[in-house]
Amino acid sequence: VKQFQSENGLYPSGVVNQETSYTLLRKGFPVYVFTPHSYYGTLGWGARSDTVTTLQIGAKALFPQWYSAGIDWLYGSKSAAFVKAFQKSKGLSESGTIDEATAQQLRQAGIPISLVAVADPKPIYLRSTLWRGAWNDDVLQVQRALVKKFPQYAQFQPDGGFGAKTEAAVKAVQRANGIYPDGGVGPKTTELFRKNGIEAGMFNSAKSTTALNHGVWNSAVTTLQQGLRKYFPESFPCWPDGGFGAKTEAGVKAVQKHFGLPETGFVDKATADQLRSLGVPLTISAPPEELNQTLNTPLGQWQWNSRVMALQKILKYYFPAQTPYTPDGGYGVGSKAGMIKVQNLLQINPTGAFDQETAAKLQEYGIPLSYK
């Protein structure tokens, strides 16, 4: 055995291990040695692994009627054909891919391979490119994405540490998909993840001079939704689209409940500050100073004074989508139309005037204004 190993470039241990048996098989000697191997994820087309070698050796030894091909470490069409035949014989779905049920039947048949389950990745949104040396939840989710979608390059247990194995897997994936293999996870790599069904991307850094509420449609809402998807995915089960609707409001309320803020459903400075503490690059300006001013009721069309100006600024801050005017202190047609839109949103009588019902409802809605 030592002589054979030496002549064939193997370490002359004198022990017939799997590597030696593989060489013997290539030389025409029917010597099969099974070495138990585990595979992270689902074993299927394109996989390159010692687990595949064990599968092929077992197929050739135990099921020669279904597998007479070589042993080459690569899960190709002939390996898939064997697995389909094996699955059919066991009454399993003939997918040609080895899942846990198939792996269990293979083990019972004498082929010692097992699968290690890896959790699905959570939505991945990054503020900057991830590099080797990082150790955080972002790395953990990237590792899960690699194992789930590119298991032929990523055979390791995700642990949140961006080490040599993770970097090697990233580079291999990048090479295979025409991306410069720098080993970092940035815009192009996250785009590749998206194309393969993994929600991933780079955060849009955004700043808004107004609160975010129903009807707003801009990049700040996209950033908000990216943050909701990353940190509160159960409360916002949608892909970011930049439009603030009922589902975004529900996600915002979940954030506010988590941080002990009033559950208003709109994103003001206080809510944005808490999101930013998590890592969401969203900045909302402070509300106008006029918020501290006591407003008279009623205020209506054709009035022109500082109270109207204060009301316009307050509504402009909290309801930017409903108030497409420039505050000027004059309660004209635009101000009335904006007030009607706000009242419809609040589900109260759309009088178009700032009356006591409207003022009370705005307070109830979470806007800390004072009125008399």
Short mmCIF file of C-alpha atoms in Angstrom, two decimals:
data_model
loop_
_atom_site.label_atom_id
_atom_site.label_comp_id
_atom_site.label_asym_id
_atom_site.label_seq_id
_atom_site.Cartn_x
_atom_site.Cartn_y
_atom_site.Cartn_z
CA VAL A 1 0.00 0.00 0.00
CA LYS A 2 2.83 2.39 0.85
CA GLN A 3 4.50 1.65 -2.45
CA PHE A 4 1.24 2.27 -4.32
CA GLN A 5 0.70 5.52 -2.44
CA SER A 6 4.24 6.72 -3.17
CA GLU A 7 3.94 5.87 -6.86
CA ASN A 8 0.71 7.84 -7.12
CA GLY A 9 1.67 11.01 -5.25
CA LEU A 10 -0.11 10.10 -2.02
CA TYR A 11 1.25 10.25 1.50
CA PRO A 12 2.66 6.74 2.18
CA SER A 13 0.68 6.04 5.34
CA GLY A 14 0.08 2.40 4.58
CA VAL A 15 -3.60 2.96 5.35
CA VAL A 16 -6.24 2.61 2.66
CA ASN A 17 -8.32 5.72 3.29
CA GLN A 18 -10.90 7.32 1.02
CA GLU A 19 -8.30 9.22 -0.98
CA THR A 20 -6.31 6.04 -1.60
CA SER A 21 -9.43 4.07 -2.51
CA TYR A 22 -10.38 6.80 -4.98
CA THR A 23 -7.00 6.35 -6.69
CA LEU A 24 -7.35 2.57 -6.61
CA LEU A 25 -10.75 2.83 -8.25
CA ARG A 26 -9.30 4.95 -11.04
CA LYS A 27 -6.69 2.23 -11.56
CA GLY A 28 -9.38 -0.43 -11.89
CA PHE A 29 -9.25 -1.88 -8.37
CA PRO A 30 -12.78 -2.16 -6.87
CA VAL A 31 -11.79 -0.96 -3.41
CA TYR A 32 -14.38 1.26 -1.76
CA VAL A 33 -13.69 3.17 1.45
CA PHE A 34 -16.48 5.30 2.88
CA THR A 35 -15.57 8.37 4.92
CA PRO A 36 -18.51 10.07 6.66
CA HIS A 37 -18.94 13.65 5.48
CA SER A 38 -21.33 16.47 6.25
CA TYR A 39 -22.55 19.07 3.80
CA TYR A 40 -23.89 22.50 4.76
CA GLY A 41 -27.14 23.23 2.98
CA THR A 42 -28.79 21.15 0.25
CA LEU A 43 -26.53 18.92 -1.82
CA GLY A 44 -27.21 19.28 -5.51
CA TRP A 45 -26.07 20.33 -8.96
CA GLY A 46 -22.66 22.03 -9.12
CA ALA A 47 -21.53 21.02 -5.64
CA ARG A 48 -17.83 20.31 -5.25
CA SER A 49 -17.09 18.54 -2.01
CA ASP A 50 -15.70 15.46 -0.31
CA THR A 51 -19.34 14.70 0.48
CA VAL A 52 -19.91 14.26 -3.25
CA THR A 53 -16.94 11.87 -3.40
CA THR A 54 -18.49 9.78 -0.62
CA LEU A 55 -21.81 9.80 -2.47
CA GLN A 56 -20.19 8.68 -5.73
CA ILE A 57 -18.10 5.96 -4.06
CA GLY A 58 -21.22 4.65 -2.31
CA ALA A 59 -23.25 4.76 -5.52
CA LYS A 60 -20.56 2.90 -7.46
CA ALA A 61 -20.09 0.29 -4.73
CA LEU A 62 -23.68 -0.34 -3.69
CA PHE A 63 -25.76 0.66 -6.70
CA PRO A 64 -23.69 -0.08 -9.81
CA GLN A 65 -26.92 -0.56 -11.79
CA TRP A 66 -27.59 3.17 -11.37
CA TYR A 67 -24.08 4.59 -11.25
CA SER A 68 -21.12 3.44 -13.31
CA ALA A 69 -19.46 6.82 -13.86
CA GLY A 70 -16.19 8.04 -12.39
CA ILE A 71 -15.53 9.60 -9.01
CA ASP A 72 -14.63 13.20 -9.59
CA TRP A 73 -15.78 15.25 -6.56
CA LEU A 74 -18.32 17.12 -8.75
CA TYR A 75 -22.10 16.77 -8.51
CA GLY A 76 -23.09 16.71 -12.18
CA SER A 77 -25.70 15.10 -14.38
CA LYS A 78 -24.68 11.52 -13.60
CA SER A 79 -24.73 12.09 -9.85
CA ALA A 80 -28.15 13.72 -10.21
CA ALA A 81 -29.39 10.78 -12.31
CA PHE A 82 -28.28 8.34 -9.60
CA VAL A 83 -30.01 10.36 -6.91
CA LYS A 84 -33.24 10.46 -8.94
CA ALA A 85 -33.15 6.69 -9.39
CA PHE A 86 -32.46 6.21 -5.68
CA GLN A 87 -35.27 8.59 -4.72
CA LYS A 88 -37.70 6.78 -7.02
CA SER A 89 -36.81 3.46 -5.37
CA LYS A 90 -37.61 4.95 -1.96
CA GLY A 91 -40.83 6.68 -2.96
CA LEU A 92 -39.31 10.14 -2.59
CA SER A 93 -39.77 13.16 -4.84
CA GLU A 94 -37.43 12.68 -7.81
CA SER A 95 -35.69 16.05 -7.57
CA GLY A 96 -32.14 14.88 -8.15
CA THR A 97 -31.13 17.00 -5.18
CA ILE A 98 -30.33 15.57 -1.78
CA ASP A 99 -32.47 16.96 1.02
CA GLU A 100 -32.63 15.63 4.58
CA ALA A 101 -35.14 12.88 3.74
CA THR A 102 -32.93 11.59 0.91
CA ALA A 103 -29.79 11.85 3.04
CA GLN A 104 -31.45 9.78 5.74
CA GLN A 105 -32.33 7.04 3.24
CA LEU A 106 -28.78 7.11 1.83
CA ARG A 107 -27.35 6.62 5.32
CA GLN A 108 -29.66 3.68 5.93
CA ALA A 109 -28.44 2.22 2.62
CA GLY A 110 -24.83 2.50 3.79
CA ILE A 111 -23.67 5.78 2.26
CA PRO A 112 -22.53 7.90 5.23
CA ILE A 113 -23.40 11.47 4.26
CA SER A 114 -25.36 13.98 6.31
CA LEU A 115 -26.66 17.49 5.84
CA VAL A 116 -26.19 20.35 8.28
CA ALA A 117 -29.22 22.65 8.29
CA VAL A 118 -28.52 26.38 7.98
CA ALA A 119 -31.15 29.00 8.82
CA ASP A 120 -32.48 31.22 6.06
CA PRO A 121 -30.82 34.63 5.99
CA LYS A 122 -32.69 37.65 7.26
CA PRO A 123 -32.84 40.71 4.98
CA ILE A 124 -29.34 42.08 4.46
CA TYR A 125 -28.86 45.86 4.25
CA LEU A 126 -25.35 47.23 4.66
CA ARG A 127 -24.11 50.75 5.36
CA SER A 128 -20.71 49.99 3.85
CA THR A 129 -18.83 47.11 2.23
CA LEU A 130 -18.15 44.16 4.53
CA TRP A 131 -14.53 43.01 4.65
CA ARG A 132 -12.56 40.26 6.29
CA GLY A 133 -12.16 40.87 10.01
CA ALA A 134 -15.75 42.01 10.61
CA TRP A 135 -17.74 40.15 13.23
CA ASN A 136 -21.42 41.01 13.46
CA ASP A 137 -24.94 39.98 12.47
CA ASP A 138 -24.46 41.29 8.92
CA VAL A 139 -21.67 38.77 8.42
CA LEU A 140 -23.87 36.00 9.84
CA GLN A 141 -26.65 36.77 7.34
CA VAL A 142 -24.16 36.97 4.43
CA GLN A 143 -22.74 33.59 5.44
CA ARG A 144 -26.22 32.08 5.51
CA ALA A 145 -26.90 33.54 2.06
CA LEU A 146 -23.67 32.04 0.73
CA VAL A 147 -24.42 28.59 2.13
CA LYS A 148 -28.04 28.67 0.94
CA LYS A 149 -27.46 29.91 -2.60
CA PHE A 150 -23.81 29.07 -3.31
CA PRO A 151 -23.08 25.95 -1.23
CA GLN A 152 -20.52 24.69 -3.76
CA TYR A 153 -18.29 27.59 -2.64
CA ALA A 154 -19.38 27.96 0.99
CA GLN A 155 -19.01 24.90 3.18
CA PHE A 156 -18.90 26.14 6.75
CA GLN A 157 -21.16 26.79 9.70
CA PRO A 158 -22.21 30.48 9.75
CA ASP A 159 -20.90 32.08 12.93
CA GLY A 160 -20.84 35.83 12.24
CA GLY A 161 -17.07 36.02 11.80
CA PHE A 162 -15.70 37.18 8.44
CA GLY A 163 -12.61 34.98 8.27
CA ALA A 164 -10.55 33.22 5.62
CA LYS A 165 -13.26 30.71 4.66
CA THR A 166 -15.90 33.39 4.22
CA GLU A 167 -13.55 35.55 2.18
CA ALA A 168 -12.60 32.59 -0.02
CA ALA A 169 -16.28 31.81 -0.59
CA VAL A 170 -17.07 35.42 -1.49
CA LYS A 171 -14.17 35.53 -3.95
CA ALA A 172 -15.23 32.24 -5.55
CA VAL A 173 -18.80 33.50 -5.99
CA GLN A 174 -17.54 36.76 -7.42
CA ARG A 175 -15.28 35.02 -9.93
CA ALA A 176 -18.05 32.67 -11.02
CA ASN A 177 -20.38 35.61 -11.68
CA GLY A 178 -18.09 38.09 -13.39
CA ILE A 179 -17.48 40.33 -10.37
CA TYR A 180 -13.98 41.50 -9.51
CA PRO A 181 -12.92 39.09 -6.73
CA ASP A 182 -11.92 41.53 -4.01
CA GLY A 183 -13.51 39.42 -1.27
CA GLY A 184 -15.68 42.26 0.00
CA VAL A 185 -19.46 42.23 0.15
CA GLY A 186 -20.61 45.49 -1.43
CA PRO A 187 -23.14 46.78 -3.99
CA LYS A 188 -22.37 44.28 -6.77
CA THR A 189 -22.33 41.26 -4.49
CA THR A 190 -25.57 42.24 -2.75
CA GLU A 191 -27.11 42.76 -6.19
CA LEU A 192 -26.04 39.21 -7.05
CA PHE A 193 -27.75 38.00 -3.88
CA ARG A 194 -30.97 39.73 -4.96
CA LYS A 195 -30.83 38.07 -8.37
CA ASN A 196 -30.64 34.74 -6.55
CA GLY A 197 -33.65 35.41 -4.34
CA ILE A 198 -31.90 36.79 -1.25
CA GLU A 199 -33.15 40.19 -0.08
CA ALA A 200 -30.02 42.30 0.15
CA GLY A 201 -28.73 45.74 -0.70
CA MET A 202 -26.91 48.83 0.49
CA PHE A 203 -28.64 51.38 2.70
CA ASN A 204 -29.59 54.70 1.10
CA SER A 205 -28.40 57.42 3.46
CA ALA A 206 -31.29 59.90 3.62
CA LYS A 207 -32.28 63.14 5.33
CA SER A 208 -35.74 64.67 5.41
CA THR A 209 -36.83 68.14 6.57
CA THR A 210 -40.31 66.77 7.30
CA ALA A 211 -41.76 63.79 9.11
CA LEU A 212 -42.60 60.69 7.07
CA ASN A 213 -46.26 59.85 6.88
CA HIS A 214 -48.98 58.51 4.60
CA GLY A 215 -48.54 59.41 0.97
CA VAL A 216 -44.85 60.35 1.09
CA TRP A 217 -42.89 58.70 -1.68
CA ASN A 218 -39.13 59.33 -1.69
CA SER A 219 -35.70 57.93 -0.89
CA ALA A 220 -36.12 58.64 2.84
CA VAL A 221 -39.08 56.24 2.91
CA THR A 222 -36.93 53.66 1.11
CA THR A 223 -34.28 54.00 3.82
CA LEU A 224 -36.97 53.68 6.49
CA GLN A 225 -38.33 50.53 4.86
CA GLN A 226 -34.85 49.04 4.54
CA GLY A 227 -34.42 49.55 8.26
CA LEU A 228 -37.80 47.98 8.98
CA ARG A 229 -36.93 44.97 6.82
CA LYS A 230 -33.62 44.49 8.56
CA TYR A 231 -34.59 45.04 12.19
CA PHE A 232 -38.38 44.46 12.28
CA PRO A 233 -39.08 42.05 9.36
CA GLU A 234 -42.09 40.45 11.07
CA SER A 235 -43.80 43.83 11.31
CA PHE A 236 -43.02 44.89 7.74
CA PRO A 237 -43.23 41.85 5.41
CA CYS A 238 -42.69 43.87 2.23
CA TRP A 239 -39.84 44.77 -0.06
CA PRO A 240 -38.85 48.46 0.12
CA ASP A 241 -40.53 50.51 -2.60
CA GLY A 242 -40.28 54.08 -1.30
CA GLY A 243 -44.02 54.50 -0.76
CA PHE A 244 -45.42 55.21 2.72
CA GLY A 245 -48.68 53.29 3.10
CA ALA A 246 -50.58 51.29 5.70
CA LYS A 247 -47.97 48.50 5.94
CA THR A 248 -45.15 50.97 6.47
CA GLU A 249 -47.23 52.67 9.17
CA ALA A 250 -47.71 49.32 10.91
CA GLY A 251 -43.95 48.74 10.81
CA VAL A 252 -43.27 52.20 12.26
CA LYS A 253 -45.72 51.56 15.10
CA ALA A 254 -43.83 48.37 15.92
CA VAL A 255 -40.61 50.39 16.12
CA GLN A 256 -42.24 52.98 18.35
CA LYS A 257 -43.67 50.31 20.62
CA HIS A 258 -40.24 48.67 20.87
CA PHE A 259 -38.63 51.94 21.99
CA GLY A 260 -41.49 53.09 24.22
CA LEU A 261 -42.45 56.01 21.97
CA PRO A 262 -46.01 57.15 21.25
CA GLU A 263 -47.39 54.81 18.59
CA THR A 264 -48.28 57.51 16.09
CA GLY A 265 -47.28 55.61 12.96
CA PHE A 266 -45.39 58.55 11.46
CA VAL A 267 -41.64 59.05 11.62
CA ASP A 268 -40.63 62.24 13.37
CA LYS A 269 -37.21 63.17 14.75
CA ALA A 270 -37.60 61.03 17.90
CA THR A 271 -38.44 57.88 15.93
CA ALA A 272 -35.70 58.53 13.38
CA ASP A 273 -33.16 59.01 16.17
CA GLN A 274 -34.00 55.59 17.59
CA LEU A 275 -33.76 53.95 14.17
CA ARG A 276 -30.40 55.62 13.62
CA SER A 277 -29.17 54.17 16.93
CA LEU A 278 -29.73 50.73 15.34
CA GLY A 279 -27.72 51.68 12.27
CA VAL A 280 -30.39 52.98 9.89
CA PRO A 281 -28.92 56.10 8.20
CA LEU A 282 -32.13 58.15 8.37
CA THR A 283 -32.21 61.72 9.69
CA ILE A 284 -35.40 63.72 10.28
CA SER A 285 -35.20 67.41 11.13
CA ALA A 286 -36.68 68.71 14.37
CA PRO A 287 -40.29 69.95 14.22
CA PRO A 288 -40.84 73.69 13.73
CA GLU A 289 -40.56 76.05 16.68
CA GLU A 290 -44.17 77.06 16.05
CA LEU A 291 -45.19 73.75 17.61
CA ASN A 292 -44.80 75.49 21.00
CA GLN A 293 -47.27 78.19 20.01
CA THR A 294 -50.91 77.99 21.13
CA LEU A 295 -53.22 78.06 18.12
CA ASN A 296 -56.62 79.69 18.04
CA THR A 297 -59.64 77.80 16.76
CA PRO A 298 -61.18 78.15 14.37
CA LEU A 299 -58.74 79.10 11.64
CA GLY A 300 -60.24 79.16 8.18
CA GLN A 301 -60.12 80.45 4.64
CA TRP A 302 -59.10 84.07 3.99
CA GLN A 303 -57.49 84.57 7.40
CA TRP A 304 -53.98 85.95 7.27
CA ASN A 305 -51.85 86.06 10.42
CA SER A 306 -49.02 84.43 12.39
CA ARG A 307 -51.35 81.70 13.72
CA VAL A 308 -52.08 80.58 10.17
CA MET A 309 -48.35 80.58 9.42
CA ALA A 310 -47.72 78.43 12.51
CA LEU A 311 -50.48 75.99 11.51
CA GLN A 312 -49.13 75.72 7.97
CA LYS A 313 -45.62 74.96 9.20
CA ILE A 314 -46.86 72.33 11.66
CA LEU A 315 -49.01 70.58 9.06
CA LYS A 316 -46.22 70.85 6.48
CA TYR A 317 -43.86 69.05 8.86
CA TYR A 318 -46.21 66.22 9.88
CA PHE A 319 -48.23 65.85 6.65
CA PRO A 320 -45.93 66.81 3.77
CA ALA A 321 -47.80 64.71 1.18
CA GLN A 322 -51.11 66.40 2.01
CA THR A 323 -49.81 69.98 2.09
CA PRO A 324 -48.08 70.80 -1.24
CA TYR A 325 -48.04 74.54 -0.50
CA THR A 326 -45.40 76.93 0.81
CA PRO A 327 -46.32 78.37 4.21
CA ASP A 328 -47.03 82.10 3.80
CA GLY A 329 -49.47 82.96 6.61
CA GLY A 330 -52.46 83.13 4.27
CA TYR A 331 -55.29 80.61 4.59
CA GLY A 332 -56.15 80.39 0.91
CA VAL A 333 -57.46 77.75 -1.44
CA GLY A 334 -54.30 75.64 -1.12
CA SER A 335 -54.40 75.68 2.66
CA LYS A 336 -58.06 74.65 2.67
CA ALA A 337 -57.45 71.83 0.21
CA GLY A 338 -54.51 70.63 2.31
CA MET A 339 -56.60 70.72 5.47
CA ILE A 340 -59.32 68.64 3.80
CA LYS A 341 -56.72 66.02 2.84
CA VAL A 342 -55.42 65.95 6.43
CA GLN A 343 -58.95 65.63 7.81
CA ASN A 344 -59.72 62.79 5.43
CA LEU A 345 -56.55 61.04 6.60
CA LEU A 346 -57.63 61.56 10.21
CA GLN A 347 -61.11 60.27 9.30
CA ILE A 348 -62.98 63.31 10.58
CA ASN A 349 -65.42 65.74 8.99
CA PRO A 350 -63.51 67.43 6.12
CA THR A 351 -64.56 71.02 6.79
CA GLY A 352 -61.35 72.52 5.45
CA ALA A 353 -61.02 74.64 8.62
CA PHE A 354 -58.83 74.16 11.67
CA ASP A 355 -61.51 73.64 14.29
CA GLN A 356 -61.57 72.08 17.75
CA GLU A 357 -62.38 68.60 16.41
CA THR A 358 -59.38 68.76 14.08
CA ALA A 359 -57.08 70.10 16.80
CA ALA A 360 -58.15 67.39 19.25
CA LYS A 361 -57.71 64.69 16.62
CA LEU A 362 -54.23 65.96 15.76
CA GLN A 363 -53.30 65.71 19.46
CA GLU A 364 -54.75 62.20 19.57
CA TYR A 365 -52.78 61.38 16.42
CA GLY A 366 -49.57 62.21 18.29
CA ILE A 367 -48.88 65.84 17.36
CA PRO A 368 -48.18 67.77 20.60
CA LEU A 369 -49.81 71.08 19.61
CA SER A 370 -51.74 73.38 21.93
CA TYR A 371 -54.99 75.12 20.98
CA LYS A 372 -57.73 77.20 22.49
#
